[in-house]
Amino acid sequence: MDRIKTYMDQLIEKSTPDYPAWNIEVKKQGRKAKWNYIDGCMIKAILSMYQITEDKKYLAFSDDYISHFLEEDGTIKGLNPQQYNIDNINEGKVLFDLYELTGKKIYKNAIDFLYQILMEHPRTKSGNFWHKLIYPNQVWLDGLYMAQPFYMAYETKFNKLNKYRDIFMQFQTVHDKMRDEKTGLSYHGYDESKEMFWCDPETGLSKNFWSRSMGWYAMALVDTIEQMDEQMFYEYRALMARFKDTINALIQFQDESSGMWYQVIDKGHLDGNYLETSGSAMISYAIMKGVNLEILPERYWQYGYKAFKGIEKQYLEVNDEGELELGGICLVAGLGGKDKRDGTYDYYISEPVVQNDAKGVAPFLLAYTELFRKEQVGHE
């Protein structure tokens, strides 16, 4: 397992806030990084590594990295609040840990800044946050991960649980609108207006079950539950049941040989489909964390662990330069936009597959830290 920590250290050594080695989208565009959800995923993994190893280099790196983007009053450099992109909230999750670990007021200021943006974020008529201002009336599974754990942490720590019901109802609406009764899986996107070219004109739903969107959803549930106060008994128990139902649906489609999940989850038999790292890692992390938090019974551990080991065996390799790299990562996938992404099977398997992108690396490392936590508890 030391090779995984070595791999993480290699990426850190190559990275600065302006040029992170794990943000392949930024590297391909040849530009400096700004505040973004991809880096948020990676810094979360690095801080998680600090919490289990107590190696101060991980905390120092995260502190320097995130503070690089912050003004003293907590505003985020280069972030336009009126952009209303739900992805911008994700990196805010690490602010809670950094505030707790360092006590620096700048992190609390930044938390308040992002919370205010979230409170002004446009919503569907049924109450869910739009995915982005440029995607009106649309809810994507991705967005639940980007916003809801941050929202729940704020309500628990700073707002006396006042908006718990709002958070719960956003998950409830996604369950009611986006879940497929036959498979138990949830579709990638939902257009409340039912006008987008990629959606079913009767249901408003996109066409397929994308593995990473299901990964975002599973992580959103377990990370939100972790932030909840158990005195909100009904909401707490209901989200736990929702999480368990989601995992039960996913394990029905787990590849028996590798333990991974296919890019389009329920179509592993079709030409062009492939075992995809990011979605598999997210689901692995969610399952193992669910067991560690005692949300899932112990017997579920085998599913998460098998996926983790499958990813390591299938895609963590030494390259020609003698360094480790993690492959099999779908670079990006979405719905609509100027590229006219239509959510078909052919679309999902056509997107580039890359190495070392944090959308796969970060959940893989988070799954590793959950494995480490379980081993630590076993030795206590």
XYZ file of C-alpha atoms in Angstrom:
380
model
C 0.000 0.000 0.000
C 3.027 2.265 0.350
C 3.056 2.625 -3.422
C -0.269 4.498 -3.250
C 1.140 6.994 -0.772
C 4.221 7.274 -3.010
C 1.944 8.006 -5.960
C 0.177 10.768 -4.034
C 3.501 12.290 -2.982
C 4.694 12.294 -6.595
C 1.673 14.328 -7.661
C 2.048 16.775 -4.776
C 5.721 17.362 -5.555
C 4.808 18.305 -9.136
C 1.969 20.651 -8.182
C 1.457 24.298 -7.346
C -1.865 26.133 -6.946
C -1.450 27.618 -10.411
C -0.323 24.395 -12.067
C -1.707 21.282 -10.347
C -0.442 18.038 -11.876
C -3.811 16.363 -11.295
C -5.989 18.856 -13.159
C -5.758 17.489 -16.680
C -8.417 19.843 -18.041
C -6.296 22.853 -17.055
C -3.136 21.222 -18.405
C -4.761 20.516 -21.771
C -5.961 24.116 -21.990
C -2.501 25.445 -21.121
C -3.755 27.907 -18.530
C -3.385 28.622 -14.819
C -5.846 26.972 -12.465
C -8.529 28.986 -10.729
C -10.805 28.004 -7.849
C -12.413 24.769 -9.095
C -14.130 21.586 -8.012
C -11.382 19.274 -9.314
C -8.739 20.728 -7.018
C -11.301 20.659 -4.220
C -11.584 16.889 -4.600
C -7.805 16.485 -4.456
C -7.206 18.735 -1.471
C -9.945 16.860 0.378
C -7.995 13.643 -0.251
C -4.722 15.221 0.875
C -6.306 16.502 4.090
C -7.802 13.078 4.676
C -4.308 11.637 4.341
C -3.099 14.142 6.923
C -5.858 13.126 9.327
C -4.854 9.457 9.236
C -1.054 9.858 9.091
C -0.596 13.130 11.020
C 2.162 13.967 8.548
C 2.243 17.754 8.725
C 3.481 18.153 5.163
C -0.046 17.329 3.957
C -1.633 19.981 6.133
C 0.996 22.561 5.167
C 0.518 21.854 1.477
C -3.288 22.126 1.749
C -3.091 25.309 3.812
C -0.769 26.995 1.312
C -2.751 25.728 -1.662
C -6.199 26.923 -0.601
C -5.077 30.213 0.946
C -3.481 31.088 -2.410
C -6.983 31.670 -3.798
C -8.394 33.664 -0.881
C -8.479 37.348 -0.001
C -8.312 38.214 3.695
C -12.030 39.009 3.791
C -12.792 35.514 2.498
C -13.665 36.426 -1.070
C -12.267 34.052 -3.649
C -9.941 35.493 -6.253
C -11.423 35.462 -9.733
C -14.756 33.973 -8.667
C -17.814 35.828 -9.911
C -20.676 35.183 -7.443
C -23.240 35.780 -10.192
C -21.836 32.916 -12.257
C -23.943 30.541 -10.140
C -22.038 27.393 -10.979
C -22.743 24.747 -8.340
C -19.296 23.229 -8.981
C -17.733 26.291 -7.330
C -19.074 25.233 -3.936
C -17.203 21.930 -3.821
C -13.763 23.287 -2.952
C -15.402 25.049 -0.019
C -15.718 21.762 1.854
C -12.038 21.772 2.734
C -12.428 25.190 4.355
C -14.186 23.599 7.325
C -11.259 21.265 7.994
C -8.674 23.997 7.481
C -10.546 26.352 9.817
C -10.715 23.651 12.481
C -7.071 22.610 12.040
C -5.469 26.067 11.757
C -7.950 28.419 13.419
C -7.363 30.978 10.679
C -10.216 33.462 10.345
C -9.710 33.670 6.588
C -11.214 30.194 6.238
C -14.359 31.067 8.184
C -14.707 34.205 6.082
C -14.465 32.126 2.918
C -17.037 29.638 4.229
C -19.466 32.528 4.811
C -18.719 33.934 1.355
C -19.586 30.660 -0.385
C -22.627 30.072 1.810
C -24.049 33.432 0.783
C -23.515 32.558 -2.880
C -25.281 29.237 -2.326
C -28.248 30.921 -0.664
C -28.683 33.097 -3.758
C -28.274 30.217 -6.214
C -31.222 29.841 -8.633
C -33.540 26.893 -8.084
C -36.046 24.749 -9.906
C -39.703 25.197 -9.041
C -39.465 22.054 -6.925
C -36.654 23.638 -4.891
C -33.410 22.111 -6.145
C -30.352 24.159 -7.047
C -29.843 24.574 -10.787
C -26.663 22.866 -11.917
C -25.413 26.110 -13.433
C -26.841 29.437 -14.559
C -26.027 28.356 -18.119
C -28.032 25.150 -17.533
C -31.346 26.569 -16.264
C -33.948 24.290 -14.679
C -31.502 21.372 -14.700
C -30.486 19.084 -11.846
C -27.482 16.774 -12.323
C -26.434 14.118 -9.822
C -22.983 15.755 -9.819
C -24.430 18.877 -8.216
C -25.563 17.059 -5.083
C -21.952 16.240 -4.286
C -20.759 19.730 -5.118
C -23.125 21.511 -2.738
C -25.004 19.395 -0.222
C -22.169 18.221 2.094
C -20.961 21.854 2.300
C -24.534 23.037 2.958
C -25.060 20.411 5.665
C -21.735 21.179 7.358
C -22.629 24.868 7.519
C -26.079 24.223 8.967
C -24.654 21.865 11.596
C -21.697 23.996 12.639
C -22.908 27.562 12.193
C -26.669 27.823 11.629
C -28.326 25.716 14.339
C -29.661 23.155 11.813
C -32.123 25.706 10.442
C -32.142 24.522 6.828
C -31.883 20.768 7.284
C -35.300 20.264 5.738
C -34.243 22.090 2.569
C -31.233 19.807 2.153
C -33.285 16.695 2.773
C -35.981 17.737 0.311
C -33.406 18.296 -2.448
C -32.275 14.683 -2.041
C -35.902 13.570 -1.857
C -36.777 15.314 -5.126
C -33.823 13.687 -6.884
C -34.988 10.307 -5.606
C -38.552 10.917 -6.737
C -37.706 12.382 -10.149
C -34.457 10.727 -11.243
C -34.484 7.179 -9.884
C -35.333 4.296 -12.206
C -37.683 1.871 -10.463
C -36.482 -1.156 -12.421
C -32.743 -0.879 -11.729
C -32.662 1.359 -8.668
C -30.093 3.510 -10.476
C -30.506 7.242 -11.078
C -30.214 9.053 -14.389
C -27.430 11.593 -14.866
C -29.637 14.636 -15.395
C -33.165 16.007 -15.145
C -34.571 19.029 -16.967
C -37.616 20.354 -15.137
C -38.671 22.355 -18.210
C -38.449 19.191 -20.363
C -37.145 21.323 -23.218
C -33.509 20.216 -23.601
C -32.664 18.089 -26.622
C -30.993 15.456 -24.418
C -34.015 14.724 -22.236
C -37.118 12.599 -22.573
C -39.932 15.049 -23.402
C -42.301 13.321 -20.973
C -40.044 12.700 -17.968
C -37.315 15.323 -18.457
C -34.704 12.633 -17.773
C -31.453 12.014 -19.590
C -30.945 8.698 -21.341
C -28.320 6.736 -19.389
C -26.745 5.768 -16.091
C -23.237 7.229 -16.091
C -20.911 5.633 -13.562
C -19.306 8.868 -12.343
C -22.649 10.581 -11.823
C -23.734 7.637 -9.681
C -20.402 7.937 -7.891
C -21.009 11.628 -7.199
C -24.467 10.721 -5.877
C -23.225 7.957 -3.571
C -20.494 10.237 -2.189
C -22.969 13.078 -1.759
C -25.182 10.889 0.389
C -22.473 9.467 2.650
C -20.624 12.779 3.052
C -23.851 14.642 3.824
C -24.913 12.028 6.373
C -21.500 12.345 8.023
C -22.130 16.069 8.584
C -25.629 15.616 10.021
C -26.706 15.976 13.614
C -28.490 12.763 14.585
C -31.126 14.662 16.542
C -32.784 15.297 13.160
C -33.938 11.711 13.447
C -36.325 11.426 10.506
C -34.062 13.090 7.961
C -31.017 11.211 9.248
C -32.691 7.804 9.018
C -34.268 8.568 5.664
C -30.956 9.563 4.054
C -29.314 6.467 5.514
C -31.994 4.312 3.904
C -31.586 6.187 0.620
C -27.845 5.580 0.712
C -28.230 1.875 1.407
C -30.760 1.524 -1.412
C -28.326 3.258 -3.786
C -25.471 0.944 -2.851
C -27.714 -2.110 -3.169
C -28.595 -1.027 -6.699
C -24.960 -0.415 -7.626
C -23.579 -3.731 -6.414
C -25.973 -5.528 -8.764
C -23.919 -4.073 -11.625
C -20.427 -4.533 -10.159
C -18.158 -6.396 -12.567
C -17.586 -9.824 -11.064
C -14.004 -10.179 -12.241
C -12.490 -6.746 -11.588
C -14.862 -5.375 -8.949
C -15.172 -2.163 -10.970
C -18.088 -0.500 -12.738
C -18.481 0.241 -16.436
C -18.582 3.770 -17.853
C -22.262 3.215 -18.708
C -23.175 1.089 -15.730
C -25.862 -1.219 -17.083
C -24.390 -1.757 -20.551
C -21.143 -3.563 -19.833
C -21.916 -6.031 -22.606
C -21.859 -3.419 -25.377
C -18.901 -2.697 -27.646
C -16.796 0.251 -26.546
C -17.853 0.256 -22.909
C -14.978 0.055 -20.431
C -14.226 -0.318 -16.742
C -13.946 3.292 -15.601
C -11.760 4.435 -12.717
C -13.431 7.562 -11.339
C -16.932 6.171 -10.936
C -15.563 2.919 -9.522
C -13.343 4.761 -7.036
C -16.180 7.003 -5.890
C -18.450 4.037 -5.277
C -15.633 2.159 -3.528
C -14.985 5.130 -1.246
C -18.678 5.590 -0.501
C -19.127 1.935 0.446
C -16.051 1.711 2.668
C -16.846 5.013 4.348
C -20.432 3.851 4.841
C -19.157 0.778 6.668
C -16.680 2.788 8.747
C -19.475 5.171 9.782
C -21.700 2.159 10.565
C -24.288 3.297 8.028
C -23.786 0.037 6.133
C -23.390 -3.427 7.682
C -19.877 -4.883 7.801
C -20.635 -7.365 5.017
C -20.693 -4.500 2.476
C -16.973 -3.885 2.981
C -16.109 -6.628 0.510
C -17.750 -4.727 -2.361
C -15.845 -1.508 -1.750
C -12.554 -3.275 -1.111
C -12.873 -5.404 -4.228
C -13.425 -2.288 -6.336
C -10.419 -0.549 -4.791
C -8.117 -3.514 -5.426
C -9.542 -3.892 -8.930
C -8.669 -0.299 -9.805
C -5.173 -0.725 -8.385
C -4.591 -3.904 -10.382
C -6.173 -2.662 -13.598
C -4.963 0.918 -13.822
C -2.206 1.876 -11.333
C 0.939 1.319 -13.380
C 4.534 2.456 -13.698
C 5.088 4.619 -16.790
C 8.140 4.905 -19.040
C 9.666 7.488 -16.690
C 9.472 5.066 -13.775
C 6.660 6.954 -12.045
C 3.248 5.683 -11.031
C 0.169 6.803 -12.923
C -3.509 6.015 -12.585
C -5.363 5.468 -15.849
C -8.858 4.631 -17.042
C -10.309 8.022 -16.060
C -13.010 9.640 -18.178
C -11.820 13.225 -18.513
C -15.225 14.891 -18.528
C -18.840 14.207 -19.438
C -21.931 16.374 -19.257
C -25.226 17.221 -20.891
C -25.957 19.956 -23.421
C -23.675 22.933 -23.804
C -21.965 24.170 -26.933
C -20.715 20.640 -27.681
C -24.314 19.385 -27.880
C -23.681 16.505 -25.505
C -26.732 14.324 -25.908
C -26.344 11.747 -23.123
C -26.442 8.758 -25.471
C -24.392 5.622 -24.958
C -22.172 6.587 -27.883
C -21.549 9.977 -26.299
C -20.376 8.623 -22.941
C -17.924 6.172 -24.484
C -16.558 8.815 -26.860
C -15.149 11.167 -24.218
C -11.343 11.091 -23.728
C -9.816 8.650 -21.244
C -6.787 10.035 -19.384
C -4.275 9.376 -16.622
C -3.804 11.121 -13.269
C -6.882 13.350 -13.332
C -8.146 14.146 -9.837
C -11.702 13.112 -10.674
C -10.305 9.578 -10.498
C -7.216 10.066 -8.348
C -8.945 11.851 -5.444
C -11.686 9.262 -4.770
C -9.121 6.474 -5.185
C -7.000 8.116 -2.481
C -10.061 8.728 -0.320
C -10.911 5.029 -0.599
C -7.337 4.291 0.480
C -7.747 6.462 3.575
C -10.942 4.592 4.487
C -9.004 1.327 4.235
C -6.300 2.856 6.435
C -8.924 3.951 8.991
C -10.335 0.456 9.215
C -6.874 -0.999 9.762
C -6.168 1.571 12.497
C -9.392 0.691 14.323
C -8.519 -2.988 14.033
C -5.203 -2.403 15.817
C -6.591 -0.283 18.666
